[in-house]
Amino acid sequence: MDSEVGTATSIERTFQYDDDLPSLPVPKLEDTLKKYLDSVKPLTTDEEYKETERIVGEFGQGIGQELHKKLLERARARKNWLEEWWRDRVYLTSRTPLGVSSMYGANRTMESFWPPCVGSNIERAAISTWYMLRYFEELRRENIPVERSKTGKMTFSMDQARHMFNGSRIPGAEADKLINFFKTEREGSCPNHLIVSCNGHLFRVDPFDSRGKLVSSREFARQLQNVKDRSTTKRGQCMSTLTADERSRYAENQKHLKSLHPVNEQHIKTINTAIVMLALDDSTPSTYTELVQAAMSGRNVHNHWLDKSVLLICNKNGSLSCISDHAPFDAMICVEMIYWGYVKLEKTGGVWPDSDCEVRGDLAQPQELVFVTDSAIEAAIVTAEETHYRMVDNVDILCSYFLNLGKDWCKQYRIHPDFLCQLAIQLAYYRMYGRPAATYETATTRQFNHGRTETCRSCSSESLAWCKAMMDPNATRAEQVELFKAAYIKHFESMSDAMQNKGCDRHLLGLYFISDEMGIPPPEIFLDPGFVKSGGGGNFVLSTSLSGYKPCLGMVPPMCQDGYFFSYRILTDKIEFAVVTYKNSSETDNHAIFKHVTQSLIQIRDITMQTASKL
């Protein structure tokens, strides 16, 4: 949604359509297998492709039919046949520490009304979080408008928005679980406190008064100042660090922590039920690369209770970022909340939103959460910290702009900006490595009941043919343009199908899960090298996502060791990219590939502007 989130009409409530949205469909087996083979072809040799084609044919005529039949039975019994699998088996069974599996976002206030300024963090944390609390109130009242597709023809599920607030992740020995205490006002009351961390201390802060009214932003600032004053002289217990460990080990440590004293379990409950967590960090980033790097690998893990669904960060110099768990919701859900507050801040220039400067003396004082610990917990904190920094220090992030291309230029030449970026990334990779890469692009399926995402496999035979032509000195400009048009049409078709849940990845994943639940060995289609080469099993070399057109850029680490993650944000006259790699990869270089991306964008601009016809 490209317009400001405002106030819903009196006849349309935020969640009113969720139960009436169509069930998530199951594609036809033959359609899925054809799409899968199409995606494998540009990434394999002729010999490899023939073998994959044989395997897929046997699967489609054999065990695949039985698995598909059982998947259809599952779909008839559920409105969303994928939802539980996606949450539980894709996310919650992972034992990977959350520091390298969470979503990281940078709020763009630094480039507009809040340049970095040491000493501004209490004021800016108070104002920005106060607007977030206003959003929380509006969501509880169901006044946040229902999101729709750009054309307005598709109504999107708002269910994921429920899981931003009052939620947390509970560690388990073999699998985690999600808990959530959010309720709309029509559904009843829900917790309305925050957790604020500072210098390793944890505090419960109550930003609503005894009548349930949100305190003023200045009053809230007084509460935050109280937290800071009580935290600066001595480092706290750093209990948040425990949440950054390997998940099974953390589950054991939390179990032990609860056994030490009943107060520990109560404190954990207080944290889990809080609206969100706000961390007052000590970092002083001055660029967006530094801002995201500080959220991920800055020395602030003692302030980050990573189990919380949303963790807001205000640094020492007033710069803002956030961390969110990927299991309960997708990135764009959090982007909408951040954008809502950003618009309010922009309208006021970032100054205090309250005309009343009076601060009441009877405000609830922040309550510090002091745990009962022992030597085992203290040792576990050290281990968790070492584990966390060993992993996040391996992640390299680059945020940068490409100027003179943006929404206006794309509109003039009738090129969708998402396609522009996708082709530029693919050409950059081809130019750098001399081969194509399996490419994942996120496609929303929120028009279905509790829909999340499907994969748009954007590396196609058509896009590869265009990349080759762009690198061929003998190719004519006319040939390059025609191949560009063919790639454009193919990408549009692939994205449209994916948004209808007619890609191949979610369907194949469902068939794999069915085979696993039947207790049979994985069918050959999932063991074929062509499956891995095309990105199957989480092996996409390029994982990409359009962050939209709003002032928030999000990112996650790459899917595979020698891969890249790209996110991009489209502005009026420029495009912002985030490129993420692993430092210990001998294959990747985010600075080098971004240079190739800029060269690719220049080439696309030139061939487009030099031809009279428009796409």
mmCIF file of C-alpha atoms in Angstrom, residues 139-461:
data_model
loop_
_atom_site.group_PDB
_atom_site.id
_atom_site.type_symbol
_atom_site.label_atom_id
_atom_site.label_comp_id
_atom_site.label_asym_id
_atom_site.label_seq_id
_atom_site.Cartn_x
_atom_site.Cartn_y
_atom_site.Cartn_z
ATOM 1 C CA LEU A 139 -5.039 -1.247 15.912
ATOM 2 C CA ARG A 140 -6.878 -2.272 19.074
ATOM 3 C CA ARG A 141 -9.764 -0.034 17.979
ATOM 4 C CA GLU A 142 -9.552 -1.589 14.484
ATOM 5 C CA ASN A 143 -9.068 1.834 12.948
ATOM 6 C CA ILE A 144 -6.019 0.886 10.871
ATOM 7 C CA PRO A 145 -7.273 0.622 7.269
ATOM 8 C CA VAL A 146 -7.399 -2.717 5.530
ATOM 9 C CA GLU A 147 -4.523 -3.005 3.079
ATOM 10 C CA ARG A 148 -5.227 -3.725 -0.541
ATOM 11 C CA SER A 149 -3.274 -4.315 -3.712
ATOM 12 C CA LYS A 150 -2.137 -1.290 -5.682
ATOM 13 C CA THR A 151 -5.079 -1.661 -8.051
ATOM 14 C CA GLY A 152 -7.493 -2.006 -5.132
ATOM 15 C CA LYS A 153 -8.853 -5.271 -6.535
ATOM 16 C CA MET A 154 -7.363 -7.544 -3.872
ATOM 17 C CA THR A 155 -8.110 -7.230 -0.165
ATOM 18 C CA PHE A 156 -5.206 -8.351 1.990
ATOM 19 C CA SER A 157 -5.308 -10.342 5.205
ATOM 20 C CA MET A 158 -4.485 -8.169 8.219
ATOM 21 C CA ASP A 159 -4.003 -11.139 10.547
ATOM 22 C CA GLN A 160 -0.228 -10.742 10.729
ATOM 23 C CA ALA A 161 -0.643 -7.287 12.285
ATOM 24 C CA ARG A 162 -2.085 -8.968 15.378
ATOM 25 C CA HIS A 163 1.270 -10.607 16.014
ATOM 26 C CA MET A 164 3.427 -7.479 16.167
ATOM 27 C CA PHE A 165 2.271 -6.535 19.651
ATOM 28 C CA ASN A 166 2.177 -8.443 22.953
ATOM 29 C CA GLY A 167 3.980 -11.368 21.387
ATOM 30 C CA SER A 168 7.072 -13.418 22.036
ATOM 31 C CA ARG A 169 8.884 -16.586 21.118
ATOM 32 C CA ILE A 170 9.311 -19.326 23.722
ATOM 33 C CA PRO A 171 12.440 -21.478 23.395
ATOM 34 C CA GLY A 172 12.021 -25.244 23.239
ATOM 35 C CA ALA A 173 14.342 -28.226 23.277
ATOM 36 C CA GLU A 174 13.379 -29.266 19.730
ATOM 37 C CA ALA A 175 11.098 -26.457 18.579
ATOM 38 C CA ASP A 176 10.091 -23.033 19.783
ATOM 39 C CA LYS A 177 6.529 -21.806 20.054
ATOM 40 C CA LEU A 178 4.882 -18.421 19.622
ATOM 41 C CA ILE A 179 2.646 -16.784 22.190
ATOM 42 C CA ASN A 180 0.570 -13.669 21.724
ATOM 43 C CA PHE A 181 -1.685 -11.689 24.063
ATOM 44 C CA PHE A 182 -2.920 -8.948 21.734
ATOM 45 C CA LYS A 183 -6.673 -8.316 21.653
ATOM 46 C CA THR A 184 -8.814 -5.718 19.991
ATOM 47 C CA GLU A 185 -11.013 -3.601 22.244
ATOM 48 C CA ARG A 186 -14.051 -5.597 21.088
ATOM 49 C CA GLU A 187 -12.272 -8.816 22.110
ATOM 50 C CA GLY A 188 -11.288 -7.595 25.591
ATOM 51 C CA SER A 189 -8.330 -6.168 27.460
ATOM 52 C CA CYS A 190 -4.689 -6.951 26.800
ATOM 53 C CA PRO A 191 -1.395 -6.030 28.488
ATOM 54 C CA ASN A 192 -0.350 -2.420 27.898
ATOM 55 C CA HIS A 193 3.129 -2.192 29.386
ATOM 56 C CA LEU A 194 6.527 -1.973 27.696
ATOM 57 C CA ILE A 195 9.923 -3.444 28.442
ATOM 58 C CA VAL A 196 12.739 -0.900 28.251
ATOM 59 C CA SER A 197 16.383 -1.966 28.367
ATOM 60 C CA CYS A 198 19.422 0.176 29.064
ATOM 61 C CA ASN A 199 23.012 -0.855 29.797
ATOM 62 C CA GLY A 200 21.993 -4.455 30.464
ATOM 63 C CA HIS A 201 19.121 -3.504 32.820
ATOM 64 C CA LEU A 202 15.486 -4.451 32.137
ATOM 65 C CA PHE A 203 12.531 -2.320 33.251
ATOM 66 C CA ARG A 204 8.794 -2.610 33.068
ATOM 67 C CA VAL A 205 7.388 0.761 31.985
ATOM 68 C CA ASP A 206 3.664 1.582 32.071
ATOM 69 C CA PRO A 207 2.894 4.253 29.444
ATOM 70 C CA PHE A 208 -0.848 4.119 30.136
ATOM 71 C CA ASP A 209 -2.258 5.711 33.293
ATOM 72 C CA SER A 210 -4.662 4.133 35.783
ATOM 73 C CA ARG A 211 -7.603 5.009 33.529
ATOM 74 C CA GLY A 212 -6.025 3.308 30.532
ATOM 75 C CA LYS A 213 -5.130 6.586 28.824
ATOM 76 C CA LEU A 214 -1.809 6.952 27.046
ATOM 77 C CA VAL A 215 0.431 9.405 28.897
ATOM 78 C CA SER A 216 1.806 12.400 27.009
ATOM 79 C CA SER A 217 5.053 12.036 25.086
ATOM 80 C CA ARG A 218 6.792 14.309 27.604
ATOM 81 C CA GLU A 219 5.530 12.204 30.478
ATOM 82 C CA PHE A 220 6.743 9.101 28.699
ATOM 83 C CA ALA A 221 10.126 10.796 28.261
ATOM 84 C CA ARG A 222 10.237 11.316 32.018
ATOM 85 C CA GLN A 223 9.780 7.573 32.483
ATOM 86 C CA LEU A 224 12.577 6.807 30.018
ATOM 87 C CA GLN A 225 14.870 9.310 31.703
ATOM 88 C CA ASN A 226 14.214 7.502 34.966
ATOM 89 C CA VAL A 227 15.310 4.245 33.340
ATOM 90 C CA LYS A 228 18.469 5.830 31.976
ATOM 91 C CA ASP A 229 19.370 7.519 35.275
ATOM 92 C CA ARG A 230 19.078 4.242 37.133
ATOM 93 C CA SER A 231 21.092 2.291 34.550
ATOM 94 C CA THR A 232 24.134 4.354 33.667
ATOM 95 C CA THR A 233 26.343 3.929 36.739
ATOM 96 C CA LYS A 234 26.600 0.138 36.625
ATOM 97 C CA ARG A 235 26.133 -2.557 33.956
ATOM 98 C CA GLY A 236 23.009 -4.624 34.602
ATOM 99 C CA GLN A 237 22.575 -8.385 34.727
ATOM 100 C CA CYS A 238 22.551 -8.635 30.904
ATOM 101 C CA MET A 239 19.826 -11.277 30.996
ATOM 102 C CA SER A 240 18.759 -10.436 27.424
ATOM 103 C CA THR A 241 21.998 -11.985 26.186
ATOM 104 C CA LEU A 242 20.635 -15.440 26.960
ATOM 105 C CA THR A 243 18.107 -15.079 24.134
ATOM 106 C CA ALA A 244 20.927 -14.834 21.545
ATOM 107 C CA ASP A 245 22.157 -18.376 22.089
ATOM 108 C CA GLU A 246 21.545 -21.539 20.080
ATOM 109 C CA ARG A 247 17.874 -22.235 20.676
ATOM 110 C CA SER A 248 18.014 -25.666 22.355
ATOM 111 C CA ARG A 249 20.776 -24.571 24.729
ATOM 112 C CA TYR A 250 18.864 -21.410 25.506
ATOM 113 C CA ALA A 251 15.746 -23.478 26.256
ATOM 114 C CA GLU A 252 17.700 -25.433 28.863
ATOM 115 C CA ASN A 253 19.113 -22.250 30.357
ATOM 116 C CA GLN A 254 15.719 -20.567 30.588
ATOM 117 C CA LYS A 255 14.279 -23.690 32.198
ATOM 118 C CA HIS A 256 17.058 -23.585 34.776
ATOM 119 C CA LEU A 257 16.556 -19.855 35.315
ATOM 120 C CA LYS A 258 12.871 -20.375 36.068
ATOM 121 C CA SER A 259 13.717 -23.129 38.557
ATOM 122 C CA LEU A 260 15.925 -20.829 40.647
ATOM 123 C CA HIS A 261 13.111 -18.640 41.951
ATOM 124 C CA PRO A 262 9.426 -17.916 41.159
ATOM 125 C CA VAL A 263 10.262 -14.247 40.532
ATOM 126 C CA ASN A 264 12.271 -15.229 37.460
ATOM 127 C CA GLU A 265 9.285 -16.859 35.804
ATOM 128 C CA GLN A 266 7.181 -13.794 36.621
ATOM 129 C CA HIS A 267 9.761 -11.477 35.058
ATOM 130 C CA ILE A 268 9.875 -13.606 31.904
ATOM 131 C CA LYS A 269 6.082 -13.454 31.723
ATOM 132 C CA THR A 270 6.226 -9.667 32.090
ATOM 133 C CA ILE A 271 8.652 -9.505 29.168
ATOM 134 C CA ASN A 272 6.700 -11.931 26.970
ATOM 135 C CA THR A 273 3.401 -10.107 27.421
ATOM 136 C CA ALA A 274 4.748 -6.582 26.860
ATOM 137 C CA ILE A 275 3.532 -4.590 23.858
ATOM 138 C CA VAL A 276 7.078 -4.331 22.476
ATOM 139 C CA MET A 277 10.593 -3.853 23.789
ATOM 140 C CA LEU A 278 12.509 -0.579 23.530
ATOM 141 C CA ALA A 279 16.310 -0.694 23.768
ATOM 142 C CA LEU A 280 18.310 2.417 24.624
ATOM 143 C CA ASP A 281 21.604 1.440 23.007
ATOM 144 C CA ASP A 282 25.048 3.019 23.236
ATOM 145 C CA SER A 283 25.952 2.930 19.520
ATOM 146 C CA THR A 284 26.476 6.120 17.512
ATOM 147 C CA PRO A 285 25.998 5.159 13.847
ATOM 148 C CA SER A 286 26.195 7.989 11.319
ATOM 149 C CA THR A 287 25.343 6.074 8.108
ATOM 150 C CA TYR A 288 22.629 3.573 7.293
ATOM 151 C CA THR A 289 25.181 0.815 6.851
ATOM 152 C CA GLU A 290 26.447 1.543 10.367
ATOM 153 C CA LEU A 291 22.880 1.803 11.671
ATOM 154 C CA VAL A 292 21.894 -1.709 10.597
ATOM 155 C CA GLN A 293 25.294 -3.116 11.497
ATOM 156 C CA ALA A 294 24.882 -1.626 14.992
ATOM 157 C CA ALA A 295 21.492 -3.307 15.411
ATOM 158 C CA MET A 296 22.879 -6.673 14.364
ATOM 159 C CA SER A 297 26.483 -6.762 15.561
ATOM 160 C CA GLY A 298 26.969 -3.625 17.635
ATOM 161 C CA ARG A 299 27.991 -4.493 21.176
ATOM 162 C CA ASN A 300 24.419 -4.215 22.455
ATOM 163 C CA VAL A 301 23.161 -7.798 22.665
ATOM 164 C CA HIS A 302 22.881 -7.345 26.458
ATOM 165 C CA ASN A 303 20.030 -4.924 25.638
ATOM 166 C CA HIS A 304 18.192 -7.089 23.085
ATOM 167 C CA TRP A 305 15.646 -9.642 24.277
ATOM 168 C CA LEU A 306 15.469 -11.240 20.831
ATOM 169 C CA ASP A 307 12.434 -13.392 21.665
ATOM 170 C CA LYS A 308 10.213 -10.297 21.468
ATOM 171 C CA SER A 309 8.238 -10.030 18.242
ATOM 172 C CA VAL A 310 9.256 -6.359 17.857
ATOM 173 C CA LEU A 311 12.319 -4.717 19.383
ATOM 174 C CA LEU A 312 12.695 -0.973 18.811
ATOM 175 C CA ILE A 313 16.171 0.554 19.127
ATOM 176 C CA CYS A 314 17.118 4.157 19.823
ATOM 177 C CA ASN A 315 20.856 4.717 19.746
ATOM 178 C CA LYS A 316 22.896 7.175 21.796
ATOM 179 C CA ASN A 317 22.786 9.709 18.942
ATOM 180 C CA GLY A 318 19.025 9.375 18.409
ATOM 181 C CA SER A 319 19.175 7.157 15.298
ATOM 182 C CA LEU A 320 16.443 4.534 15.077
ATOM 183 C CA SER A 321 16.322 0.903 13.982
ATOM 184 C CA CYS A 322 14.387 -2.237 14.816
ATOM 185 C CA ILE A 323 14.677 -6.003 15.038
ATOM 186 C CA SER A 324 11.718 -8.311 14.537
ATOM 187 C CA ASP A 325 11.163 -12.042 14.618
ATOM 188 C CA HIS A 326 10.357 -13.445 11.173
ATOM 189 C CA ALA A 327 8.215 -16.315 12.464
ATOM 190 C CA PRO A 328 4.982 -14.443 13.340
ATOM 191 C CA PHE A 329 4.874 -11.925 10.477
ATOM 192 C CA ASP A 330 6.611 -10.675 7.344
ATOM 193 C CA ALA A 331 8.678 -7.523 7.038
ATOM 194 C CA MET A 332 6.101 -5.331 5.302
ATOM 195 C CA ILE A 333 3.771 -5.630 8.303
ATOM 196 C CA CYS A 334 6.347 -3.896 10.480
ATOM 197 C CA VAL A 335 7.122 -1.409 7.688
ATOM 198 C CA GLU A 336 3.503 -0.216 7.723
ATOM 199 C CA MET A 337 3.646 0.426 11.464
ATOM 200 C CA ILE A 338 6.959 2.282 11.194
ATOM 201 C CA TYR A 339 5.683 4.307 8.232
ATOM 202 C CA TRP A 340 2.553 5.344 10.127
ATOM 203 C CA GLY A 341 4.727 6.844 12.841
ATOM 204 C CA TYR A 342 7.176 8.322 10.337
ATOM 205 C CA VAL A 343 4.405 10.279 8.629
ATOM 206 C CA LYS A 344 3.313 11.732 11.965
ATOM 207 C CA LEU A 345 6.897 12.661 12.812
ATOM 208 C CA GLU A 346 7.439 14.225 9.410
ATOM 209 C CA LYS A 347 4.366 16.411 9.750
ATOM 210 C CA THR A 348 5.597 17.828 13.049
ATOM 211 C CA GLY A 349 9.255 18.008 12.052
ATOM 212 C CA GLY A 350 10.106 15.564 14.814
ATOM 213 C CA VAL A 351 9.227 17.949 17.647
ATOM 214 C CA TRP A 352 7.112 17.133 20.697
ATOM 215 C CA PRO A 353 3.581 16.260 19.559
ATOM 216 C CA ASP A 354 1.937 17.520 22.761
ATOM 217 C CA SER A 355 0.975 21.144 23.280
ATOM 218 C CA ASP A 356 0.735 20.551 27.031
ATOM 219 C CA CYS A 357 4.194 20.686 28.639
ATOM 220 C CA GLU A 358 2.976 19.703 32.104
ATOM 221 C CA VAL A 359 4.287 16.405 33.473
ATOM 222 C CA ARG A 360 2.249 14.829 36.232
ATOM 223 C CA GLY A 361 4.055 13.844 39.396
ATOM 224 C CA ASP A 362 2.021 10.683 40.006
ATOM 225 C CA LEU A 363 3.210 8.729 36.972
ATOM 226 C CA ALA A 364 3.933 5.047 37.484
ATOM 227 C CA GLN A 365 7.651 4.621 38.106
ATOM 228 C CA PRO A 366 9.539 2.089 35.971
ATOM 229 C CA GLN A 367 10.036 -1.208 37.777
ATOM 230 C CA GLU A 368 13.393 -2.913 37.314
ATOM 231 C CA LEU A 369 13.261 -6.657 36.694
ATOM 232 C CA VAL A 370 15.990 -8.161 38.874
ATOM 233 C CA PHE A 371 16.510 -11.897 38.398
ATOM 234 C CA VAL A 372 17.804 -14.440 40.866
ATOM 235 C CA THR A 373 20.802 -16.055 39.163
ATOM 236 C CA ASP A 374 23.644 -18.459 39.863
ATOM 237 C CA SER A 375 27.041 -19.290 38.410
ATOM 238 C CA ALA A 376 25.467 -21.505 35.724
ATOM 239 C CA ILE A 377 23.369 -18.617 34.394
ATOM 240 C CA GLU A 378 26.339 -16.256 34.519
ATOM 241 C CA ALA A 379 28.387 -18.748 32.503
ATOM 242 C CA ALA A 380 25.489 -19.204 30.065
ATOM 243 C CA ILE A 381 25.414 -15.443 29.453
ATOM 244 C CA VAL A 382 29.095 -15.512 28.516
ATOM 245 C CA THR A 383 28.568 -18.465 26.166
ATOM 246 C CA ALA A 384 25.529 -16.863 24.540
ATOM 247 C CA GLU A 385 27.438 -13.622 23.973
ATOM 248 C CA GLU A 386 30.332 -15.474 22.356
ATOM 249 C CA THR A 387 27.947 -17.470 20.148
ATOM 250 C CA HIS A 388 26.076 -14.367 19.098
ATOM 251 C CA TYR A 389 29.064 -12.250 18.130
ATOM 252 C CA ARG A 390 30.817 -15.134 16.399
ATOM 253 C CA MET A 391 27.855 -15.425 14.060
ATOM 254 C CA VAL A 392 26.755 -11.816 13.552
ATOM 255 C CA ASP A 393 30.335 -10.565 13.123
ATOM 256 C CA ASN A 394 30.450 -12.745 10.015
ATOM 257 C CA VAL A 395 27.675 -10.731 8.360
ATOM 258 C CA ASP A 396 28.689 -7.856 6.097
ATOM 259 C CA ILE A 397 26.177 -5.131 5.202
ATOM 260 C CA LEU A 398 26.276 -2.376 2.607
ATOM 261 C CA CYS A 399 23.564 0.268 2.165
ATOM 262 C CA SER A 400 23.922 2.633 -0.788
ATOM 263 C CA TYR A 401 21.994 4.660 -3.376
ATOM 264 C CA PHE A 402 21.821 4.773 -7.148
ATOM 265 C CA LEU A 403 20.881 8.293 -8.208
ATOM 266 C CA ASN A 404 18.892 9.571 -11.198
ATOM 267 C CA LEU A 405 16.653 6.524 -11.508
ATOM 268 C CA GLY A 406 13.509 6.143 -9.451
ATOM 269 C CA LYS A 407 9.726 6.123 -9.568
ATOM 270 C CA ASP A 408 9.489 9.118 -11.883
ATOM 271 C CA TRP A 409 11.872 7.686 -14.472
ATOM 272 C CA CYS A 410 10.196 4.281 -14.370
ATOM 273 C CA LYS A 411 6.798 5.873 -14.826
ATOM 274 C CA GLN A 412 8.038 7.890 -17.813
ATOM 275 C CA TYR A 413 9.376 4.787 -19.558
ATOM 276 C CA ARG A 414 6.667 2.408 -18.316
ATOM 277 C CA ILE A 415 9.065 0.051 -16.576
ATOM 278 C CA HIS A 416 8.046 -1.422 -13.257
ATOM 279 C CA PRO A 417 10.785 -0.451 -10.759
ATOM 280 C CA ASP A 418 10.800 -3.928 -9.245
ATOM 281 C CA PHE A 419 11.615 -5.450 -12.626
ATOM 282 C CA LEU A 420 14.283 -2.803 -13.187
ATOM 283 C CA CYS A 421 16.044 -3.823 -9.971
ATOM 284 C CA GLN A 422 15.635 -7.546 -10.563
ATOM 285 C CA LEU A 423 17.244 -7.397 -13.991
ATOM 286 C CA ALA A 424 20.024 -5.132 -12.730
ATOM 287 C CA ILE A 425 20.848 -7.590 -9.931
ATOM 288 C CA GLN A 426 20.834 -10.578 -12.274
ATOM 289 C CA LEU A 427 23.004 -8.827 -14.852
ATOM 290 C CA ALA A 428 25.388 -7.726 -12.092
ATOM 291 C CA TYR A 429 25.794 -11.318 -10.927
ATOM 292 C CA TYR A 430 26.237 -12.587 -14.482
ATOM 293 C CA ARG A 431 28.812 -9.895 -15.207
ATOM 294 C CA MET A 432 30.753 -10.735 -12.021
ATOM 295 C CA TYR A 433 30.630 -14.539 -12.181
ATOM 296 C CA GLY A 434 29.895 -15.409 -15.796
ATOM 297 C CA ARG A 435 26.892 -17.528 -14.855
ATOM 298 C CA PRO A 436 23.269 -17.058 -13.726
ATOM 299 C CA ALA A 437 22.132 -17.518 -10.130
ATOM 300 C CA ALA A 438 19.001 -19.043 -8.657
ATOM 301 C CA THR A 439 17.008 -15.997 -7.564
ATOM 302 C CA TYR A 440 14.320 -15.747 -4.905
ATOM 303 C CA GLU A 441 12.000 -12.770 -4.879
ATOM 304 C CA THR A 442 9.289 -12.404 -2.273
ATOM 305 C CA ALA A 443 5.708 -12.401 -3.563
ATOM 306 C CA THR A 444 2.827 -11.734 -1.191
ATOM 307 C CA THR A 445 -0.124 -14.118 -0.931
ATOM 308 C CA ARG A 446 -1.993 -12.006 1.627
ATOM 309 C CA GLN A 447 -5.118 -11.959 -0.539
ATOM 310 C CA PHE A 448 -5.765 -15.443 0.857
ATOM 311 C CA ASN A 449 -6.757 -16.450 4.374
ATOM 312 C CA HIS A 450 -3.737 -15.856 6.629
ATOM 313 C CA GLY A 451 -1.553 -15.710 3.529
ATOM 314 C CA ARG A 452 2.169 -15.039 3.817
ATOM 315 C CA THR A 453 4.453 -15.396 0.786
ATOM 316 C CA GLU A 454 5.321 -17.436 -2.279
ATOM 317 C CA THR A 455 8.596 -17.426 -4.202
ATOM 318 C CA CYS A 456 8.877 -15.692 -7.522
ATOM 319 C CA ARG A 457 11.781 -17.474 -9.231
ATOM 320 C CA SER A 458 12.903 -14.464 -11.203
ATOM 321 C CA CYS A 459 15.921 -16.025 -12.926
ATOM 322 C CA SER A 460 14.401 -17.305 -16.158
ATOM 323 C CA SER A 461 15.571 -18.437 -19.577
#
